[in-house]
mmCIF file of C-alpha atoms in Angstrom:
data_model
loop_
_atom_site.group_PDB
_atom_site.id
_atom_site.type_symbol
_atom_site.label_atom_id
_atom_site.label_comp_id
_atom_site.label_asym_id
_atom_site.label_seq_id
_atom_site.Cartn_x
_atom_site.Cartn_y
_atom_site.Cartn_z
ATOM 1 C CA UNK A 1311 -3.749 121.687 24.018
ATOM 2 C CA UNK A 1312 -6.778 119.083 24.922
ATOM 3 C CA UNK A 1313 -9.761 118.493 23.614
ATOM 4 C CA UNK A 1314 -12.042 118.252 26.582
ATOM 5 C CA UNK A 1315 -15.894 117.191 26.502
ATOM 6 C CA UNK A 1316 -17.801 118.061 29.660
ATOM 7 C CA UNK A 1317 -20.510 116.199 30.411
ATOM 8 C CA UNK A 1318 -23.232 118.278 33.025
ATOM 9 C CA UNK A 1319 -26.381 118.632 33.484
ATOM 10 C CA UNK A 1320 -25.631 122.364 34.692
ATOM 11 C CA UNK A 1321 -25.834 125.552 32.568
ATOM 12 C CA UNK A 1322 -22.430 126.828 33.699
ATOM 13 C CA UNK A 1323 -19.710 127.005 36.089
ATOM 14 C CA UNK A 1324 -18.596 123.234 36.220
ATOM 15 C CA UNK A 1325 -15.144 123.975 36.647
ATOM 16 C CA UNK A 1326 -14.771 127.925 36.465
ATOM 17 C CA UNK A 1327 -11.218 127.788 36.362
ATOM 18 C CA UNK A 1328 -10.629 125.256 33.153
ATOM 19 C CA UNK A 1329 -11.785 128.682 31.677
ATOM 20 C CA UNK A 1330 -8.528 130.061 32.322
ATOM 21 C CA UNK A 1331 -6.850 127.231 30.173
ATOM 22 C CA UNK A 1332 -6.177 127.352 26.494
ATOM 23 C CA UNK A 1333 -7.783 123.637 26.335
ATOM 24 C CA UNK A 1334 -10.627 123.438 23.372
ATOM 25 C CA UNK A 1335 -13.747 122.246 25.347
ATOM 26 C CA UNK A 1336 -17.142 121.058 24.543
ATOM 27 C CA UNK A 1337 -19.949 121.510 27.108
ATOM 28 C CA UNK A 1338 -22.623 118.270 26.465
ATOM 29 C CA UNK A 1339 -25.416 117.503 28.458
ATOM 30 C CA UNK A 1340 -24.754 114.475 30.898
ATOM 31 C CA UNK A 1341 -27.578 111.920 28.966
ATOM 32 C CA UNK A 1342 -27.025 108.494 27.352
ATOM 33 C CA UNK A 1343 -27.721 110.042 24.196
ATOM 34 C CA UNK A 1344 -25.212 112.663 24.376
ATOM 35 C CA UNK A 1345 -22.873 110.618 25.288
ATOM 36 C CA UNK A 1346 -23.516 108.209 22.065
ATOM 37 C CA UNK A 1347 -22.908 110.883 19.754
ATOM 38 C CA UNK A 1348 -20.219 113.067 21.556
ATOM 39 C CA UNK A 1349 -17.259 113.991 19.598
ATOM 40 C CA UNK A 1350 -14.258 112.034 20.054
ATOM 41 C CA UNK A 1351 -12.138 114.386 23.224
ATOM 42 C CA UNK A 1352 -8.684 113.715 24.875
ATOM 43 C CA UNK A 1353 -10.215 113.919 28.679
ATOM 44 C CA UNK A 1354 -13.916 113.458 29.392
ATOM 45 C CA UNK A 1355 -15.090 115.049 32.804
ATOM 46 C CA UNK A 1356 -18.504 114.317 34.470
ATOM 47 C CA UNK A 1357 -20.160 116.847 36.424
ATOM 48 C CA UNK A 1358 -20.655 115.132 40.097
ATOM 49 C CA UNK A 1359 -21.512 117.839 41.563
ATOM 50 C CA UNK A 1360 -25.130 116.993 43.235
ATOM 51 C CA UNK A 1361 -25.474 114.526 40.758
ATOM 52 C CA UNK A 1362 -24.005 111.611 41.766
ATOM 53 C CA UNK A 1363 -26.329 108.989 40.821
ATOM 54 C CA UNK A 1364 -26.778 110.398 37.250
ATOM 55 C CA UNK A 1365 -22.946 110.970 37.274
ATOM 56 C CA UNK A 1366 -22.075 107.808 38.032
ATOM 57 C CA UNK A 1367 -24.552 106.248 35.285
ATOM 58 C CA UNK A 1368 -22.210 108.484 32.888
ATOM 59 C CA UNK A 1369 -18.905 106.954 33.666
ATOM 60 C CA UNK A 1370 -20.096 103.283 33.429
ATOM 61 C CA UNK A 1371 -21.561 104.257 29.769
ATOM 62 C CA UNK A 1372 -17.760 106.151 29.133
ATOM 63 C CA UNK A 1373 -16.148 103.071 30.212
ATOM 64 C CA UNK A 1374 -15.405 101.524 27.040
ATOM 65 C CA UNK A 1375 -14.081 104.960 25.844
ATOM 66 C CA UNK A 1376 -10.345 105.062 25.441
ATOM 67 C CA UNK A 1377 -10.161 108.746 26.645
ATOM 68 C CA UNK A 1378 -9.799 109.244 30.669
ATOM 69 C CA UNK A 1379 -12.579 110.306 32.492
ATOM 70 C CA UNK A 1380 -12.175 113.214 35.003
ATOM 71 C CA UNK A 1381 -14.759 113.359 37.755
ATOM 72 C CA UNK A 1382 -15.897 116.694 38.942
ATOM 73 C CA UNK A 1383 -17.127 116.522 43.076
ATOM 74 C CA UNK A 1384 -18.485 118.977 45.593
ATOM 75 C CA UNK A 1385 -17.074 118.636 48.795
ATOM 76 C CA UNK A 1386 -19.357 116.334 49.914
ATOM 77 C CA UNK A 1387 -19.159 113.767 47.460
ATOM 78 C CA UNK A 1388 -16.085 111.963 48.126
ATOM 79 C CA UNK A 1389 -17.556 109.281 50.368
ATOM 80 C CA UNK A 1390 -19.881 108.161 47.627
ATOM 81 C CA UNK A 1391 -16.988 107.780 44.705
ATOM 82 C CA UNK A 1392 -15.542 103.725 44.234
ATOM 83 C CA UNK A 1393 -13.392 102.259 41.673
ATOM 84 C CA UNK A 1394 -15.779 100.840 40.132
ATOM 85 C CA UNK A 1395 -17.329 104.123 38.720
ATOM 86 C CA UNK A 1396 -14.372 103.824 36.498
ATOM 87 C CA UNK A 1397 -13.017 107.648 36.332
ATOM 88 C CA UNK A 1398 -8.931 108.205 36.330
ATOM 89 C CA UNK A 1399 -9.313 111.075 38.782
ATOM 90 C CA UNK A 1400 -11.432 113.532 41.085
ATOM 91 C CA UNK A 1401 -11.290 116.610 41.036
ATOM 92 C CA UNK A 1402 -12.951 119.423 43.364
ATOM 93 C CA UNK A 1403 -15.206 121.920 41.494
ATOM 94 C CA UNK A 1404 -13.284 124.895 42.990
ATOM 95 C CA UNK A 1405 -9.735 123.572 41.881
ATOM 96 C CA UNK A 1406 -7.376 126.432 40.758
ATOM 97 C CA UNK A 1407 -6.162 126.470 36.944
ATOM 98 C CA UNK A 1408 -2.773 125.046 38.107
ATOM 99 C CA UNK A 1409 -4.407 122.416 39.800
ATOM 100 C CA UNK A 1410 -6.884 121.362 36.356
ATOM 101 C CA UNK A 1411 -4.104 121.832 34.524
ATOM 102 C CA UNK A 1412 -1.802 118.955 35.999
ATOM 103 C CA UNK A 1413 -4.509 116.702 36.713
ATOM 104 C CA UNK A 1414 -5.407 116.629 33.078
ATOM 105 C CA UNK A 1415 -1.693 116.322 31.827
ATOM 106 C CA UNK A 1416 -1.916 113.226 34.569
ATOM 107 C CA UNK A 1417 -4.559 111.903 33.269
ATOM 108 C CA UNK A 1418 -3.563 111.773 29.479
ATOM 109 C CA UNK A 1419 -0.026 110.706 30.474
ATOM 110 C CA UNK A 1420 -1.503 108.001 32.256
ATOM 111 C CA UNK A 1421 -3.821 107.065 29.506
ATOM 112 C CA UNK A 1422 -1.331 107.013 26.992
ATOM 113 C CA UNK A 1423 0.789 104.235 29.330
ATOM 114 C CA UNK A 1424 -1.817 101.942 29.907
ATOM 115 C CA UNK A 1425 -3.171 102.015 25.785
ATOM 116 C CA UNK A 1426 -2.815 98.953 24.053
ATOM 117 C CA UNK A 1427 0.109 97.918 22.385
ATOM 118 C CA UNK A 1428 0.123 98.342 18.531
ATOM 119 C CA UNK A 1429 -1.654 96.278 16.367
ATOM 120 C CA UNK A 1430 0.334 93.752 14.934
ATOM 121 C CA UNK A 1431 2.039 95.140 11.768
ATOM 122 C CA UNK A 1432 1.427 98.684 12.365
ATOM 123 C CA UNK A 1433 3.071 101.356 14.113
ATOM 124 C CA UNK A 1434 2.166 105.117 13.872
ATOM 125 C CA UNK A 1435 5.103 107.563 15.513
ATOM 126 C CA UNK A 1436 3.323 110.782 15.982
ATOM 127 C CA UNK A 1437 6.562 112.729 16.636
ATOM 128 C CA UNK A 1438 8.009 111.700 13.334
ATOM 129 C CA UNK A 1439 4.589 111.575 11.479
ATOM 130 C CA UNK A 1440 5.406 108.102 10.202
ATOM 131 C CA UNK A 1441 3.310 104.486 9.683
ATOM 132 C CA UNK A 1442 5.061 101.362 9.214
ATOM 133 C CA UNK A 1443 3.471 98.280 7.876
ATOM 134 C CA UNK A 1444 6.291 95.413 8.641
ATOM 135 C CA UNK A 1445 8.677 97.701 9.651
ATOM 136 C CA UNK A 1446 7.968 99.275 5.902
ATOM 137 C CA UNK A 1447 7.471 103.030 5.776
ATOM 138 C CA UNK A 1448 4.291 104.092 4.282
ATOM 139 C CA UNK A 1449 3.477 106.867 2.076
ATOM 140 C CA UNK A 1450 1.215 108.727 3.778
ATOM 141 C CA UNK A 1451 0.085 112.588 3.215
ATOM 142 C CA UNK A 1452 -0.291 114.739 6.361
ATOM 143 C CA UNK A 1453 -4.450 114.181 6.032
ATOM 144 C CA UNK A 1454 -4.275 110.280 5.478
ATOM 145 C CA UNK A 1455 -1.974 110.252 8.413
ATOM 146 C CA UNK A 1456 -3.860 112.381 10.683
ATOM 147 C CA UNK A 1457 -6.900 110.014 9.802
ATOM 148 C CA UNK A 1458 -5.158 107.220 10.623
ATOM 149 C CA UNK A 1459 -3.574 108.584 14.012
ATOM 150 C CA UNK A 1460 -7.059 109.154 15.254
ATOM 151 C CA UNK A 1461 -8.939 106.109 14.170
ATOM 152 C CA UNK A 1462 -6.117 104.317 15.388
ATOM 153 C CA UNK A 1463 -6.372 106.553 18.832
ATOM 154 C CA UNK A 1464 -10.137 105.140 19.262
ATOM 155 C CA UNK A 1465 -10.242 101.964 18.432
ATOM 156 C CA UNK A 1466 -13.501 100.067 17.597
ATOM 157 C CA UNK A 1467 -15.300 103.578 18.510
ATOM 158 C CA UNK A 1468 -18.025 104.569 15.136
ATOM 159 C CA UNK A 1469 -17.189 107.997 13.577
ATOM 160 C CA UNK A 1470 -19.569 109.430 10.666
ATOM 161 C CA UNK A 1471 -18.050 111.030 8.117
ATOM 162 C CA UNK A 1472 -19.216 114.467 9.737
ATOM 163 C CA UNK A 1473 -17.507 113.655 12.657
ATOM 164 C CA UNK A 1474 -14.705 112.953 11.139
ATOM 165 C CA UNK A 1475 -14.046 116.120 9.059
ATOM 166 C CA UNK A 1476 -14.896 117.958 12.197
ATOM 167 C CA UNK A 1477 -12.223 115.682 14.131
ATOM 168 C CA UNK A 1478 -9.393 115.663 11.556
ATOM 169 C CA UNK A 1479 -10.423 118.332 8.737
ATOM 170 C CA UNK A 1480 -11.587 121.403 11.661
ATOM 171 C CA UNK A 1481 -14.814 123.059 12.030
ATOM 172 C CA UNK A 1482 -13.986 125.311 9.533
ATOM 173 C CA UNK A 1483 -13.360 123.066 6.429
ATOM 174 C CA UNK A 1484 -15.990 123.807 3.868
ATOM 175 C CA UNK A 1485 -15.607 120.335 1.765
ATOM 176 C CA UNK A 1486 -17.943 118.019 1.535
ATOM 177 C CA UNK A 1487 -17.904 114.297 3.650
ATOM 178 C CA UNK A 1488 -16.521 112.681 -0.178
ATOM 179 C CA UNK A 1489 -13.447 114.039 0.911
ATOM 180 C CA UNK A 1490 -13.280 111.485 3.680
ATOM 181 C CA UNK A 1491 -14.435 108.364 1.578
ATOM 182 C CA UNK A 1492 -11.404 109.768 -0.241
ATOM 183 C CA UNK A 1493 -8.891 109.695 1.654
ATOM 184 C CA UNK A 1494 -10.254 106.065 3.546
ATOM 185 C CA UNK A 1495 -9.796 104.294 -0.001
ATOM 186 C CA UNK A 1496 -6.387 105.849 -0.022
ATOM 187 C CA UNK A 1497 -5.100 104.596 3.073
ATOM 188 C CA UNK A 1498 -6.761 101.284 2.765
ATOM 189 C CA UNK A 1499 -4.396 101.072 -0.600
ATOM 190 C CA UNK A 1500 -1.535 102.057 1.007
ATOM 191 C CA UNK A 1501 -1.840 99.960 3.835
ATOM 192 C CA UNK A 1502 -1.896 96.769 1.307
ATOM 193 C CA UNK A 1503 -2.256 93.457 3.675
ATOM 194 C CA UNK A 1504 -3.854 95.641 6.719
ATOM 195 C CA UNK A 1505 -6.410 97.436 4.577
ATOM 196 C CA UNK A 1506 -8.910 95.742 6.766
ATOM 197 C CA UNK A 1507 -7.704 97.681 10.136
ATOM 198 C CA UNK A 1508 -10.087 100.893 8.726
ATOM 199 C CA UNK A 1509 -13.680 99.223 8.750
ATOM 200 C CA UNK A 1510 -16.722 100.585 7.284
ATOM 201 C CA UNK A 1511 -19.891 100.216 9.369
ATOM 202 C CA UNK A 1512 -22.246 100.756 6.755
ATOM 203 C CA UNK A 1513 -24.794 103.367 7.113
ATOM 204 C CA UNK A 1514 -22.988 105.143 9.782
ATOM 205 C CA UNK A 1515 -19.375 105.688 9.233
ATOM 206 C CA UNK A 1516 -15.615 103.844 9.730
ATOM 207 C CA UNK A 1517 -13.844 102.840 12.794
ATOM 208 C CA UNK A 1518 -10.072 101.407 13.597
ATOM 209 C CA UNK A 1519 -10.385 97.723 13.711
ATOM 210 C CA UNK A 1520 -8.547 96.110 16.817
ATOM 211 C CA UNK A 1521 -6.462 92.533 15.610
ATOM 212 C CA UNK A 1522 -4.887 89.809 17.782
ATOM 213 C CA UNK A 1523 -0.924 90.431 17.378
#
């Protein structure tokens, strides 16, 4: 299961059939400032439909976002879409579930080929829930490890602590946004020489520092 953000300037009905899915999905309006505080998703789609001039001024600002960008069209709105409006793929608004569904496994296979290599000195295996530092297993809880995994998975991106515990802790976790601080001072100690890779940006929040290998 995705997370999906939707960006849209409609009320409804962007893509009826993603309904049908069992994708988590959150519905944002398409503005600049939306998209500055949007919480971190797997696949971002823009709502084209009628839009395109406002939907296109979306996917330049997502550029820089590690996530693909889906783009949502009418049938009239293919002549107007380039590459350099930057989204992975098109879709039409009346797509099927099938359809949505493998054009979003696609799009986060392709987006998982084309991320950066590892940062020198670190590798996270998700399927074995393991960090390395030098080839040295670290220590990690399941919490400090899920942290890591998705600071790591947006690198140089800002997240306040409240987006965090939404991100990593769930919407339903009643603790307070210590619990993050927490957990960062842990895994800055048991990261040792790479401590540095979780920066603070004070006043705001932390964010995965990218290093030359």
């Amino acid at each position: 299961m995705a997370h999906v953000v939707i960006f849209t300037r409609r009320d409804r009905g962007v893509l009826p059939s993603l309904e049908l899915l069992e994708h988590r999905v959150s519905t944002l309006p398409a503005t600049a400032e939306a998209v500055a505080h949007a919480p971190a998703g797997d696949l971002l789609i823009v709502d084209a439909v009628g839009e395109l001039v406002a939907a296109k001024a979306i996917c330049r600002l997502l550029e820089h976002d590690a996530a693909p960008v889906l783009l949502v069209l009418g049938e009239g709105g293919f002549a107007a879409v380039t590459p350099e409006w930057g989204a992975s793929d098109i879709v039409l608004d009346t797509a099927g579930p099938a359809e949505i569904e493998a054009r979003i496994r696609l799009c986060l296979a392709s987006a998982r080929a084309a991320a950066p290599a590892p940062t020198s000195g670190l590798t996270i295996d998700e399927a074995s829930y393991q960090a390395k530092v030098d080839g040295r297993p670290v220590d990690l809880t399941y919490k400090e490890f899920e942290l890591l995994r998705f600071l790591a998975a947006h690198p140089a991106r800002v997240f306040t602590r409240e987006q965090l515990l939404s991100e990593v802790w769930g919407y339903d976790y009643f603790g307070g946004t210590r619990t993050v601080d927490v957990h960062v001072r842990r895994l800055r100690a048991k990261l040792g020489d790479l401590e540095s890779l979780i920066g603070t940006v004070r006043g705001v929040g932390y964010r995965f520092e990218q290093q030359d290998a």
